[in-house]
Coordinates of C-alpha atoms in Angstrom, one line a residue:
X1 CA 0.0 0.0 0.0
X2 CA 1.7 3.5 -1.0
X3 CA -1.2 5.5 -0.1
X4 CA -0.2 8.8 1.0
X5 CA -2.3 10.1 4.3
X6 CA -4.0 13.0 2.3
X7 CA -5.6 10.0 0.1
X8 CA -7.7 9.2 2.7
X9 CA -9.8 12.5 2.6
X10 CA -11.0 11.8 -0.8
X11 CA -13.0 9.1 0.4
X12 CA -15.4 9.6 3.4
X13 CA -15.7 5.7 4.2
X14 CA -12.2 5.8 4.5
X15 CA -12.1 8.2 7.1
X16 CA -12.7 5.3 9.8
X17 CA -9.3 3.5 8.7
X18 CA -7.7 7.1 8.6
X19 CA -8.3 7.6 12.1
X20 CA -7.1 3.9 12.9
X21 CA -3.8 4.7 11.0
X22 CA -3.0 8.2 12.5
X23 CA -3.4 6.7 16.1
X24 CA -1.0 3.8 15.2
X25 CA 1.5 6.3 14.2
X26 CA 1.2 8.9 17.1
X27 CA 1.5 5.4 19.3
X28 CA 4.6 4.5 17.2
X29 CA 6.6 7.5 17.3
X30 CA 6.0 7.9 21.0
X31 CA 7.5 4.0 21.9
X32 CA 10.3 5.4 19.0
X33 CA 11.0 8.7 21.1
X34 CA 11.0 6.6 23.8
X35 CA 13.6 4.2 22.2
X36 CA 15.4 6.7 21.5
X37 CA 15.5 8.6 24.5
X38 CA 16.6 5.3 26.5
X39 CA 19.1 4.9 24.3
X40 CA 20.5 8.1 24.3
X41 CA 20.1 8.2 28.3
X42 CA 22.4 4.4 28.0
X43 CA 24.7 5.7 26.0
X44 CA 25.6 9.0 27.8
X45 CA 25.7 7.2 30.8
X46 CA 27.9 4.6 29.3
X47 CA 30.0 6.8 27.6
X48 CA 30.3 8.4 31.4
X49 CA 31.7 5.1 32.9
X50 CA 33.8 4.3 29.8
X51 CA 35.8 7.6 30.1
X52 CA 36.0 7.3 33.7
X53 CA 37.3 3.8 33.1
X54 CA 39.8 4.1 30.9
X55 CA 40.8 6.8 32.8
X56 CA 41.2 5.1 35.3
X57 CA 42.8 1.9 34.1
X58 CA 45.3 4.9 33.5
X59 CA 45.3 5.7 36.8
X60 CA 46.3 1.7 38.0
X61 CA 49.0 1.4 34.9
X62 CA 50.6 4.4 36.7
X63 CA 50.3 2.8 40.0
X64 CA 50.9 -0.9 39.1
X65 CA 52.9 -1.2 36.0
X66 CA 52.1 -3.2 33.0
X67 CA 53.1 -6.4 35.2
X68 CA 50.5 -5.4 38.0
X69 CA 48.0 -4.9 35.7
X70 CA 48.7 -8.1 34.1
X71 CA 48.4 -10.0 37.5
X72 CA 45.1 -8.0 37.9
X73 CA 43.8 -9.6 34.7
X74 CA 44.8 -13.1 35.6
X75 CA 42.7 -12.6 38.7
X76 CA 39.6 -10.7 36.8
X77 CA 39.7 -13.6 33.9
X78 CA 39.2 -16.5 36.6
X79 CA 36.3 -14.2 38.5
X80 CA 34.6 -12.9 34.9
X81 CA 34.2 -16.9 34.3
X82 CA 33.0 -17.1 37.9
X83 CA 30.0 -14.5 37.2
X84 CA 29.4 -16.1 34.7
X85 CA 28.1 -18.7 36.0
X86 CA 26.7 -17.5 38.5
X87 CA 24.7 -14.7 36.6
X88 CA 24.2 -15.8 33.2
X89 CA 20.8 -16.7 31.9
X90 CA 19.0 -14.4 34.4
X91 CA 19.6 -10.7 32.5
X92 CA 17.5 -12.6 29.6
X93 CA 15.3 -14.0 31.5
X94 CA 13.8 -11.5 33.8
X95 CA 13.7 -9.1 30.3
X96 CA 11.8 -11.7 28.6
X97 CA 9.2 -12.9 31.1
X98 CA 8.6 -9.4 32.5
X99 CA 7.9 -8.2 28.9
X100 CA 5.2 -11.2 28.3
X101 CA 4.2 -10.4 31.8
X102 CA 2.8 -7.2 30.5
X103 CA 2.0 -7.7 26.7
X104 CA 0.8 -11.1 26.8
X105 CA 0.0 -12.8 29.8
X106 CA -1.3 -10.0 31.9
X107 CA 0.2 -11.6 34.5
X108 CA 1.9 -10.4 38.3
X109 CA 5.1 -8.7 37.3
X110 CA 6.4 -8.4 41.1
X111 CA 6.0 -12.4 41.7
X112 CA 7.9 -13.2 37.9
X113 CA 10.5 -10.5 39.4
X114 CA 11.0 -12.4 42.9
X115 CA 11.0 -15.8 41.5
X116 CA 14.1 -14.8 39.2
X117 CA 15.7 -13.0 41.9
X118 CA 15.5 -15.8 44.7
X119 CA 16.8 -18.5 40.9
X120 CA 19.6 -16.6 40.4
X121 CA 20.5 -16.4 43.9
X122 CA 20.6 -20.1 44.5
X123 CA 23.0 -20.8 41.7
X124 CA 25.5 -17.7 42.7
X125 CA 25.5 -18.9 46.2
X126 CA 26.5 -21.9 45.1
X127 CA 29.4 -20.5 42.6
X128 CA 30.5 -18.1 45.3
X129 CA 31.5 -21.3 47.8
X130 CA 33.4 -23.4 45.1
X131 CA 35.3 -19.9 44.3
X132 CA 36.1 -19.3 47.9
X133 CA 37.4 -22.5 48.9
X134 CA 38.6 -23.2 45.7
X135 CA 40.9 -20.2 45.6
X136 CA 44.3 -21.5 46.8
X137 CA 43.9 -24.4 44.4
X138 CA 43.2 -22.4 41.6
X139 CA 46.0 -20.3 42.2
X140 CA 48.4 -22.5 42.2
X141 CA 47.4 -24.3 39.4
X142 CA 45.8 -22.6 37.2
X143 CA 47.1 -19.5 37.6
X144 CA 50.4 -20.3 39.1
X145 CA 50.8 -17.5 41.0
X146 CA 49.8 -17.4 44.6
X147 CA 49.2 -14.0 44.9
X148 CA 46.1 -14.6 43.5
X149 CA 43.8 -16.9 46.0
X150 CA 43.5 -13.9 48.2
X151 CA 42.3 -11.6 46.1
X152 CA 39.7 -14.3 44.4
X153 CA 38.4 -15.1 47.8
X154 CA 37.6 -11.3 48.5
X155 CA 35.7 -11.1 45.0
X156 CA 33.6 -14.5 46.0
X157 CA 31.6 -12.7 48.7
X158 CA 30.5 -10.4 45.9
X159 CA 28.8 -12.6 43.6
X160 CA 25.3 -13.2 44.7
X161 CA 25.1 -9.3 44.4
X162 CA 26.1 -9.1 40.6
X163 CA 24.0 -11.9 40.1
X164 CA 20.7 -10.2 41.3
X165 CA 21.9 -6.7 39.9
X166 CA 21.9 -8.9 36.6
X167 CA 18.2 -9.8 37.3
X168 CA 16.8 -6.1 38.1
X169 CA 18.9 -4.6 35.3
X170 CA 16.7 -7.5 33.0
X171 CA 13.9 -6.0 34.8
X172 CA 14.3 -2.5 34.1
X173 CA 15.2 -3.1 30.9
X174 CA 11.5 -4.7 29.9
X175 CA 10.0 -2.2 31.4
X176 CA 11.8 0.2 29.3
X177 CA 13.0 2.0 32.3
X178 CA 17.0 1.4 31.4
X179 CA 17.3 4.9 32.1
X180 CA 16.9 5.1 35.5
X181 CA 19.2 1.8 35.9
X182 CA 21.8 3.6 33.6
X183 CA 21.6 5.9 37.1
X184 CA 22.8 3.2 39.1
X185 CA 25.4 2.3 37.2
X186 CA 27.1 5.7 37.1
X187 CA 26.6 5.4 40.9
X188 CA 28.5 2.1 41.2
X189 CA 31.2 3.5 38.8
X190 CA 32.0 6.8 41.0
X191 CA 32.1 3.8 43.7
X192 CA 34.4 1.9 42.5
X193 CA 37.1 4.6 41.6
X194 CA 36.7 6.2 44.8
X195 CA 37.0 3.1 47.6
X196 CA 39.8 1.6 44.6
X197 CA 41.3 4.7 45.1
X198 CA 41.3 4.8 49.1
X199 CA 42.0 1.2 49.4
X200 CA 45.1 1.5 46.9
X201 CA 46.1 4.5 49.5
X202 CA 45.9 2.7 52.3
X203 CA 48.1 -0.4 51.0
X204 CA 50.5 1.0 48.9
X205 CA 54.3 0.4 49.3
X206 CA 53.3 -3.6 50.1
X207 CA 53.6 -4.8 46.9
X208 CA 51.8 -6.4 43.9
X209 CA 49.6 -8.7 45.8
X210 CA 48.0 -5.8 48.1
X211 CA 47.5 -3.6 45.4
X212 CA 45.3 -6.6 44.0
X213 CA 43.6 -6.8 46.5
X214 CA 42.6 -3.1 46.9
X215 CA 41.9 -2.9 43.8
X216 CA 39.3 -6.0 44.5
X217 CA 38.0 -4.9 47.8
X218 CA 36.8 -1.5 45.7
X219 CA 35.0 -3.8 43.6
X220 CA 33.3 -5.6 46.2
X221 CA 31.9 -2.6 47.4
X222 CA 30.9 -0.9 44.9
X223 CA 28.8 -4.5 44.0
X224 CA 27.2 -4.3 46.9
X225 CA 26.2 -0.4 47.0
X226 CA 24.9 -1.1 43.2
X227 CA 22.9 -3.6 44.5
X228 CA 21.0 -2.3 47.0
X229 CA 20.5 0.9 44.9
X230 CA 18.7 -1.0 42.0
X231 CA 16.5 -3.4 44.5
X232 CA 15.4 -0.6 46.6
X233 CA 14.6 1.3 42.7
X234 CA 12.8 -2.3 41.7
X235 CA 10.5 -2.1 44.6
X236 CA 9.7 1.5 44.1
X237 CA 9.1 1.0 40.2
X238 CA 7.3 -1.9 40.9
X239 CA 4.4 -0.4 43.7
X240 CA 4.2 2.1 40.5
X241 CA 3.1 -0.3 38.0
X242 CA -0.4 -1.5 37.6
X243 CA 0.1 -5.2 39.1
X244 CA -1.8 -7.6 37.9
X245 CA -2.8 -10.6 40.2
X246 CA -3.0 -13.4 38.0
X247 CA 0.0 -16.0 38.1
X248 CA 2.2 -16.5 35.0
X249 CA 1.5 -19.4 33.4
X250 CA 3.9 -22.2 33.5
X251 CA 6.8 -19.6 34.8
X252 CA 9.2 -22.0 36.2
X253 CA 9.4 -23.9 33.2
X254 CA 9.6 -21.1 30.8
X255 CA 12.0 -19.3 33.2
X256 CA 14.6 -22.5 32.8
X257 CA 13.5 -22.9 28.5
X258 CA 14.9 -19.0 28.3
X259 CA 18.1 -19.0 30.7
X260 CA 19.1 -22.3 30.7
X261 CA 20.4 -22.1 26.7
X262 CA 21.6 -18.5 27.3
X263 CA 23.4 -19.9 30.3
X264 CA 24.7 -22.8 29.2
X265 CA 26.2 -21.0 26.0
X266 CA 27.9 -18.5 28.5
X267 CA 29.5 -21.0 30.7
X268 CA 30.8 -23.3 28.1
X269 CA 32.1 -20.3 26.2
X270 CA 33.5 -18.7 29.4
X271 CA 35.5 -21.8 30.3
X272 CA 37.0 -21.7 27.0
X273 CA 37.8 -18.0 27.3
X274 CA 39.1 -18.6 30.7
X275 CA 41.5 -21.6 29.0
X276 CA 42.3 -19.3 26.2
X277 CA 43.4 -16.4 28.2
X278 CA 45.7 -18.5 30.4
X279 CA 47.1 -19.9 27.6
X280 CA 48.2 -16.5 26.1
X281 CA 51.0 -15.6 28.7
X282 CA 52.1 -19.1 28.9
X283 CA 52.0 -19.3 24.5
X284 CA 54.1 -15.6 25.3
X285 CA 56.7 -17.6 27.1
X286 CA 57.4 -20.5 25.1
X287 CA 57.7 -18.4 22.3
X288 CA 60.8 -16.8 23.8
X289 CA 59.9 -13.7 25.8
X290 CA 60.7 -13.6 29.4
X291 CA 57.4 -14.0 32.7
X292 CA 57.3 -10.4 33.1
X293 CA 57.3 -9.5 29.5
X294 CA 54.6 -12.2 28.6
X295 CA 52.4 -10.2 31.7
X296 CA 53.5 -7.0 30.2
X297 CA 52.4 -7.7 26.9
X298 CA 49.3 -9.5 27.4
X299 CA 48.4 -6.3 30.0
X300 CA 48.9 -4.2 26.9
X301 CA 46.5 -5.7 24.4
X302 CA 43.8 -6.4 27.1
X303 CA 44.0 -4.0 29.5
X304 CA 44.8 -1.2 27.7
X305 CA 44.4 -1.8 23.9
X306 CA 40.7 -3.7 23.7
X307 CA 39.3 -1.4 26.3
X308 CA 40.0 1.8 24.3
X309 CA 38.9 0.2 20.7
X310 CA 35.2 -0.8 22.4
X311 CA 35.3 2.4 24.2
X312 CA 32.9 3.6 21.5
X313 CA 30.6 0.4 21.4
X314 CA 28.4 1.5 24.5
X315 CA 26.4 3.3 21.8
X316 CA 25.5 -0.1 20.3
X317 CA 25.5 -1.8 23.8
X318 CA 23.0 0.6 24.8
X319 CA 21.1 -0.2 22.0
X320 CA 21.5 -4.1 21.7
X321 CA 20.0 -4.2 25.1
X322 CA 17.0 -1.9 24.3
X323 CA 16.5 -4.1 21.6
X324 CA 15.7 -7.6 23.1
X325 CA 12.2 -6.4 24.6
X326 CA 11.6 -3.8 22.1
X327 CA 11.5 -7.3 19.7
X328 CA 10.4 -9.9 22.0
X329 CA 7.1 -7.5 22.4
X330 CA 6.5 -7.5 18.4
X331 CA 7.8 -11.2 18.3
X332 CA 5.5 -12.0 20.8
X333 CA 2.5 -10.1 19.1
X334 CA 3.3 -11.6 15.7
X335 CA 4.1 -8.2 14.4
X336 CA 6.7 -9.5 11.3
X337 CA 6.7 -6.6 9.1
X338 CA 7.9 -4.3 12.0
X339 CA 10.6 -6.5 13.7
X340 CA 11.9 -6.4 9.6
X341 CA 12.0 -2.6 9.1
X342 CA 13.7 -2.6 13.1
X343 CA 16.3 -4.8 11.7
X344 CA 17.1 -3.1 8.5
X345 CA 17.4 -0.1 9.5
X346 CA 19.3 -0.7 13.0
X347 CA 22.1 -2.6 11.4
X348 CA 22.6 -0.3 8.8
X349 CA 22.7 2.4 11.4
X350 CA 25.2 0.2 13.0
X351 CA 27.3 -0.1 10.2
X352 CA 27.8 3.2 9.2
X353 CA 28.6 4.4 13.3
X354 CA 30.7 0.9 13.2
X355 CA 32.9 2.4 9.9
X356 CA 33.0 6.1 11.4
X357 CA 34.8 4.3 14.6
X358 CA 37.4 2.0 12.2
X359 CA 38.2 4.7 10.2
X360 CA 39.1 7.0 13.3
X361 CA 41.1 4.4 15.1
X362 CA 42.8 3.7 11.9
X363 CA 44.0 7.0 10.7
X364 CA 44.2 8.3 14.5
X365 CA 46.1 5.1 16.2
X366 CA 49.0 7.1 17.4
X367 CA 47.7 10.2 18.3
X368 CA 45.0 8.5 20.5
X369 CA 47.9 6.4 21.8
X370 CA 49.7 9.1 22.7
X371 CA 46.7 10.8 24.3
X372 CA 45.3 8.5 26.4
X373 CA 48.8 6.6 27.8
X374 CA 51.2 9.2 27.1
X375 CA 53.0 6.2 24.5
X376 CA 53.0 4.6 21.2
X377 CA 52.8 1.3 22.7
X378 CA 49.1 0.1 22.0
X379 CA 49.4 2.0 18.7
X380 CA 50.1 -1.2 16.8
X381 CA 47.3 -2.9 18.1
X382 CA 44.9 -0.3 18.0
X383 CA 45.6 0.0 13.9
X384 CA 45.8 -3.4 14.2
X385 CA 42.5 -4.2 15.3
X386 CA 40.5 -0.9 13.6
X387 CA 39.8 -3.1 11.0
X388 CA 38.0 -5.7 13.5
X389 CA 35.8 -3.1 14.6
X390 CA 32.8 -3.3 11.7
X391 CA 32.7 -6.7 12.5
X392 CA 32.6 -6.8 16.2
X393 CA 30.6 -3.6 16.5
X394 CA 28.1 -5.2 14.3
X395 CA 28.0 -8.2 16.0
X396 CA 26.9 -7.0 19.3
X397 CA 23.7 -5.8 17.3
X398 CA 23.0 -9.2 15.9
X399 CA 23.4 -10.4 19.0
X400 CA 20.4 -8.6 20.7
X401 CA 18.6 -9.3 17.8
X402 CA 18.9 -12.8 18.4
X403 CA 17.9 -12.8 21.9
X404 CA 14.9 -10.8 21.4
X405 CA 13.8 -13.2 18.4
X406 CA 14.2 -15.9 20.6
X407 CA 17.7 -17.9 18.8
X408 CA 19.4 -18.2 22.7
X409 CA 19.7 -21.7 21.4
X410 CA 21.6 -20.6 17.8
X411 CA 23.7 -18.0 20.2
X412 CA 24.6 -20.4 22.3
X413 CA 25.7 -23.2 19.7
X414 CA 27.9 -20.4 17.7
X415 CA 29.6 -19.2 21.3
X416 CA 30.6 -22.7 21.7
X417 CA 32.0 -23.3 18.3
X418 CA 33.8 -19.6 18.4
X419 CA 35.6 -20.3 22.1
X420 CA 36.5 -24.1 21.0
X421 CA 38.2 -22.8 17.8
X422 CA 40.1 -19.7 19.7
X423 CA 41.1 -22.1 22.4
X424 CA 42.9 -24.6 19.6
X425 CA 44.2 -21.2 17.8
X426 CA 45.9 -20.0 21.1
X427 CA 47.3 -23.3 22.1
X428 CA 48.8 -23.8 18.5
X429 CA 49.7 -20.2 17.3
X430 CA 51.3 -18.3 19.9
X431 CA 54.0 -20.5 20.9
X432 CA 55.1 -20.0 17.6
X433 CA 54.4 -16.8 16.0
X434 CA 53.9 -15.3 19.5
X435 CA 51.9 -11.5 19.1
X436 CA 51.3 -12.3 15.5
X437 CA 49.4 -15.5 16.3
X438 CA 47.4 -13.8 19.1
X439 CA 46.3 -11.3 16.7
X440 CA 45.3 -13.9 13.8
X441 CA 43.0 -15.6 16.8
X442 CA 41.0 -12.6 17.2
X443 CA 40.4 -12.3 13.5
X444 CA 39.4 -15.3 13.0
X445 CA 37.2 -16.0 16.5
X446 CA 35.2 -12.6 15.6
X447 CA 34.7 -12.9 11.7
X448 CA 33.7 -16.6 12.3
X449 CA 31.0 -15.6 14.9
X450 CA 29.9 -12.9 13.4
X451 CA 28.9 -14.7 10.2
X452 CA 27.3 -17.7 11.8
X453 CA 25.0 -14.9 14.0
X454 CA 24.2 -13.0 10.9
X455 CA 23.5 -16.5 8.8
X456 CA 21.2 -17.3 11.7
X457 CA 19.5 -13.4 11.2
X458 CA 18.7 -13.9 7.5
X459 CA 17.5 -16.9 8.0
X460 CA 14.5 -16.1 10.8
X461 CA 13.7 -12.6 9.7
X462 CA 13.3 -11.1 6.1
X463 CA 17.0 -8.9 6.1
X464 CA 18.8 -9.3 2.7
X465 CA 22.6 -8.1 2.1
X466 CA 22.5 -5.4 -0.3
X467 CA 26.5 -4.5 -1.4
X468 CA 26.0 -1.7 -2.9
X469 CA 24.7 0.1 0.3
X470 CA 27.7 -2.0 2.3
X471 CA 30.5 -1.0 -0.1
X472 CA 29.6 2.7 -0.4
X473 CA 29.9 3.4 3.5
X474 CA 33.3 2.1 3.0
X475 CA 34.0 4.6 0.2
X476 CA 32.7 7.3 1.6
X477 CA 35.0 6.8 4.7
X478 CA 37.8 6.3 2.9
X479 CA 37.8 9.4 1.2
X480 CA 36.8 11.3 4.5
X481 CA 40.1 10.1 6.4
X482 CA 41.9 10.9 3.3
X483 CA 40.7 14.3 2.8
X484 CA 41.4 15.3 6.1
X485 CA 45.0 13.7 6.2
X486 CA 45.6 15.6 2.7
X487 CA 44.6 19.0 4.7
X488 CA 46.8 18.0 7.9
X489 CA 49.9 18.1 5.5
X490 CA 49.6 21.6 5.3
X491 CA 49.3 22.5 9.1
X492 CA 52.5 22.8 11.5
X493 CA 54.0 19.5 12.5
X494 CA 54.2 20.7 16.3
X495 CA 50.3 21.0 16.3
X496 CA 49.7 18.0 14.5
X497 CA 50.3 15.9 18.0
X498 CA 48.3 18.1 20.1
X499 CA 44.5 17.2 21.7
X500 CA 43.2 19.6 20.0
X501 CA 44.2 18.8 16.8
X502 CA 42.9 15.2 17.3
X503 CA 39.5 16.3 18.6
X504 CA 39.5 18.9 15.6
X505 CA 40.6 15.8 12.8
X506 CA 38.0 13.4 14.5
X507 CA 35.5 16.2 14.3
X508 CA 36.2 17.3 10.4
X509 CA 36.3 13.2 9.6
X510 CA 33.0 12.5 11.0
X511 CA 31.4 15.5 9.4
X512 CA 33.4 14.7 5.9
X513 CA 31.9 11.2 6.6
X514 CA 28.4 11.9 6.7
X515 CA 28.7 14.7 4.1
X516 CA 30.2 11.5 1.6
X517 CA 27.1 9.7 2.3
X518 CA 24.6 12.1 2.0
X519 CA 26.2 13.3 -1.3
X520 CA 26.1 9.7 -2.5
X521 CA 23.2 8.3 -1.5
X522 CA 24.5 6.4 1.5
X523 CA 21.9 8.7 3.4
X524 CA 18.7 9.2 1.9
X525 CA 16.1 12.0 2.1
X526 CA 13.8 9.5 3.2
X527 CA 16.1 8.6 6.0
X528 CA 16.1 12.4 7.2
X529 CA 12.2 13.0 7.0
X530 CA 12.0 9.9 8.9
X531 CA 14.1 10.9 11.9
X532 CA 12.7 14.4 11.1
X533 CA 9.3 13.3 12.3
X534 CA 10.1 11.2 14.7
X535 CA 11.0 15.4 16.9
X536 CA 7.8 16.7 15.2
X537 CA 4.9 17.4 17.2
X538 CA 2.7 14.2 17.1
X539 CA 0.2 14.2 14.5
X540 CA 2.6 16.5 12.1
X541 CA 4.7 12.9 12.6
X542 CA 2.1 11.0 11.5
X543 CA 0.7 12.7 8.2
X544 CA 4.6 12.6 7.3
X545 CA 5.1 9.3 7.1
X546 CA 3.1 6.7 4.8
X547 CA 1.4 4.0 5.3
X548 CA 3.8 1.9 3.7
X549 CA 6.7 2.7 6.3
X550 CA 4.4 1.6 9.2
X551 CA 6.6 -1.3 9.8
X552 CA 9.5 0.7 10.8
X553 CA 9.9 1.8 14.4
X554 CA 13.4 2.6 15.3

C-alpha cells in the first residue's frame, strides 16, 4: 500500500481506517521517542563510565605497571568466568518474562521478578563457595601465582550481588526504564574509583599482591552499593506499575527454556575464554619472551588496547539491550513486518557508526595512543584491530537481535563453536608466531562468529545483504580520512600531536563522513524525513510518514 495520508480524505468511508492509522503512528513515534530517548540516556551514561574507566585503568597502569595490571587480569579472567556462571541466563530472563508479563500474559510482574531473583541467587551462592574455597587451588594451578587466592576469595563474597543486579537490570530493561538503571550504574562506577582509590592508599608500598587486593575490595563494594540501589529502585518502580494478580503461566518452566540455553552458552564459552586467556602468557613464554614481558604484553593488548577500541561500542551496547524487549514484544505479538523494518534499519545504522569508529582508530592510532597513555605502545594494536571493529561492532547488534527473536539456542551453539576454535588457535599459534598469532586468533574467533549470527538473522527474519549500500559506507569513509590527512599536511607539525588537533581531525572526519554519504546516497532524504518526524509534534509525525513505512519503528 503506497497511499499517501491525504488519500484518505478523498473518500469519506475511508475516514474510519484514517483515524485507525493516524493513532498507530502517534502510538509508534512515542514507543520510537522513547527508544530513543533510552538509548540516548544508556549511552551518555555509558560513555560516562567508559571515560571514567579508561581513565582510570590509566590511573592503575601508573600505579601498578604493566606487570600489576597483568596479574590483575589473571585474577579478573578466573572471577569474569565465575560470574558467569553464577549470573548468566538471568539478564534474559527476567527481560523476557517481564515483557510477556505485561504484553501477553497479563500476568503479576512483582512475583515473575522475585522468583528470578530468589533463581539466580541459589545458583550464585552456590558458585561463590566453590570460588572461595577453591581459591588456593586455583592459584596455584591454574594460575600459578599465589598472589592470586587472596584476592579471588575477596571477589567471591560479591557474587550473589552481581547476580541479582543482573536480574533487576533485565527488569528495568522490559520495562523500558534502562534509564533510571543507567543511574545506578554511574553510581557504582564513581564507587568503585573512589573506595579503589582509598584502598590502593591505604596499601601502597606492600607490593603487587596488596595492590590486587585493593583494587578488589573497591569492587566488592561498589557490587554491593549497586545492588542495594537497583533493588530498593525495583521495589519503588514496581508499587508504581499496575500489578496484575493473575500468576504466569507455567513460569518455572519457561524461566529454565529461556536462561538455561543462554546460560549454558555462557559457561561453556566462558571456560574456554578462561583456558584461552591462560594460555596466552604461557604461548608468550614458550615463544621466547621472558614471565614479566609475557604479563607486560598480554596487560597491553587487554587492558589497555581492547578497552580503548570498544570504548565507543556502549552506543551499540546501549542499543543491543533496548532491543531484546523492544523485539520480543512485536515477536510475541506476531508483528513480522515491524521486527523487519527494526532490523534493517538498526544494522545499517550500526554499520555506518561501526565504519565512522574503524576509520578514526585507523588514521588516528598514534595520536589516540599518545593521548590517552602518554606512549606509542598500544598503537600497533589499536591499527591493528581498527579493522575488527565493523565486525565486532556489528555483532553485538545481531546479537540482541537474536535474543529478542528468541535464537538463545543458535547463540549459544555459535559461542561454543567460536571459544572451541580460539582455544585450539591460542594453544597452536602463539608459541610460535607469538603477538602475530594472538592477533590472527582474534580475526578469525570474531569474523567466524559474526557470520554464523548474521547467517542465523537472514535466515529467521526477512534482512537481505545489499552490497552496494555496504561497499559505499566504506568509500565514503575512505575518502573522508583521506581528505582530512591531505589537509593536515599543510598544518605545522608541532600542532599535528596536540589534543586539540585530534578532537578537531576526529570532528572534520566525522562531518566529511556523513557529508560522503549524503552526497552519494548512502543517506537518503527519506532517511532524514524519517528521523525528522520522529521530533515533530505528534500528528505532524504522523501525516509525514506513509502508510507503507508503518513497519518501521526505530
Amino acid at each position: 500500500m503506497s497511499l499517501k495520508i491525504g488519500a484518505f480524505a478523498n473518500n469519506p468511508s475511508m475516514i474510519p481506517h484514517r483515524m485507525n492509522y493516524l493513532r498507530k503512528q502517534v502510538l509508534l513515534m512515542k514507543k520510537t521517542r522513547q527508544f530513543l530517548w533510552d538509548t540516548a540516556v544508556l549511552t551518555i551514561a555509558a560513555l560516562f563510565m567508559r571515560t571514567v574507566g579508561v581513565s582510570f585503568n590509566v590511573y592503575l597502569t601508573n600505579q601498578l605497571g604493566a606487570a600489576g595490571i597483568g596479574l590483575f587480569q589473571l585474577v579478573m579472567t578466573v572471577f569474569s568466568m565465575a560470574i558467569t556462571f553464577a549470573s548468566s541466563g538471568i539478564r534474559l530472563a527476567a527481560t523476557r518474562l517481564v515483557v510477556d508479563a505485561i504484553s501477553k500474559d497479563r500476568a503479576d510482574v512483582k512475583k515473575v521478578l522475585r522468583r528470578c531473583l530468589l533463581s539466580i541467587l541459589l545458583v550464585a551462592v552456590v558458585v561463590a563457595l566453590i570460588l572461595y574455597t577453591g581459591s588456593d587451588l586455583i592459584s596455584q594451578h591454574w594460575l600459578y601465582d599465589s598472589r592470586t587466592a587472596q584476592p579471588l576469595r575477596l571477589l567471591s563474597l560479591s557474587l550473589p550481588f552481581i547476580a541479582m543486579s543482573a536480574a533487576l537490570s533485565g527488569y528495568f530493561t522490559a520495562i523500558r526504564r534502562a534509564g533510571v538503571y543507567a543511574g545506578v550504574q554511574v553510581l557504582e562506577q564513581l564507587v568503585r574509583v573512589a573506595s579503589t582509590a582509598g584502598f590502593l592508599h591505604m596499601l601502597s608500598g606492600r607490593g603487587l599482591e596488596a595492590s590486587c587486593i585493593a583494587i578488589v575490595l573497591g569492587s566488592c563494594v561498589s557490587d554491593l552499593i549497586s545492588f542495594l540501589a537497583s533493588f530498593f529502585l525495583s521495589k519503588w518502580m514496581v508499587r508504581r506499575q499496575r500489578n496484575q494478580h493473575r500468576v504466569m503461566p507455567h513460569l518455572n518452566r519457561r524461566l529454565l527454556r529461556i536462561a538455561v540455553p543462554d546460560a549454558v552458552g555462557a559457561w561453556v564459552r566462558s571456560i574456554l575464554l578462561t583456558i584461552e586467556h591462560l594460555l596466552i602468557p604461557i604461548g608468550f613464554k614458550k615463544s621466547g619472551i621472558s614471565s614479566e614481558n609475557a604479563l607486560a604484553t598480554y596487560g597491553t593488548i587487554h587492558a589497555m588496547t581492547l578497552p580503548v577500541l570498544l570504548f565507543p561500542s556502549c552506543i551499540l551496547n546501549s542499543l543491543a539491550s533496548l532491543l531484546v524487549p523492544e523485539i520480543a514484544e512485536y515477536h510475541a505479538l506476531r508483528q513480522a513486518k515491524r521486527i523487519d523494518g527494526i532490523i534493517n534499519r538498526v544494522l545499517y545504522a550500526a554499520l555506518l557508526f561501526s565504519l565512522l569508529v574503524a576509520g578514526v582508530f585507523y588514521a588516528y592510532a598514534g595520536e589516540l595512543s599518545n593521548a590517552v597513555y602518554h606512549s606509542s605502545d598500544t598503537k600497533p594494536f589499536l591499527q591493528l584491530l581498527a579493522v575488527l571493529v565493523p565486525v565486532m561492532y556489528l555483532d553485538m547488534a545481531v546479537d540482541g537481535m537474536l535474543k529478542g527473536l528468541d535464537q538463545q539456542l543458535s547463540s549459544m551453539r555459535y559461542n561454543i563453536i567460536d571459544s572451541g576454535l580460539c582455544v585450539i588457535l591460542v594453544y597452536f599459534l602463539i608459541p610460535r608466531y607469538s603477538v602475530k598469532g594472538y592477533i590472527i586468533t582474534l580475526f578469525v574467533s570474531e569474523i567466524l562468529n559474526f557470520y554464523l549470527s548474521l547467517r542465523r538473522l537472514i535466515r529467521v527474519s526477512a534482512l537481505r545483504l545489499n552490497w552496494k549500500r555496504i561497499l559505499n559506507p566504506i568509500l565514503c569513509m575512505a575518502c573522508a580520512v583521506t581528505g582530512v590527512r591531505l589537509v593536515a599536511t599543510l598544518l605545522p607539525a608541532p600542532l599535528l600531536h596536540s589534543v586539540p588537533w585530534l578532537v578537531g581531525a576526529i570532528l572534520a572526519t566525522s562531518c566529511a563522513y556523513l557529508l560522503a554519504l549524503r552526497c552519494s546516497g548512502g543517506i537518503t532524504q527519506q532517511d532524514l524525513h524519517w528521523f525528522a518526524g520522529i521530533f515533530r509534534p505528534e500528528r505532524k509525525a504522523a501525516m509525514s510518514v506513509s502508510p507503507q513505512n508503518t513497519g518501521v519503528s526505530v
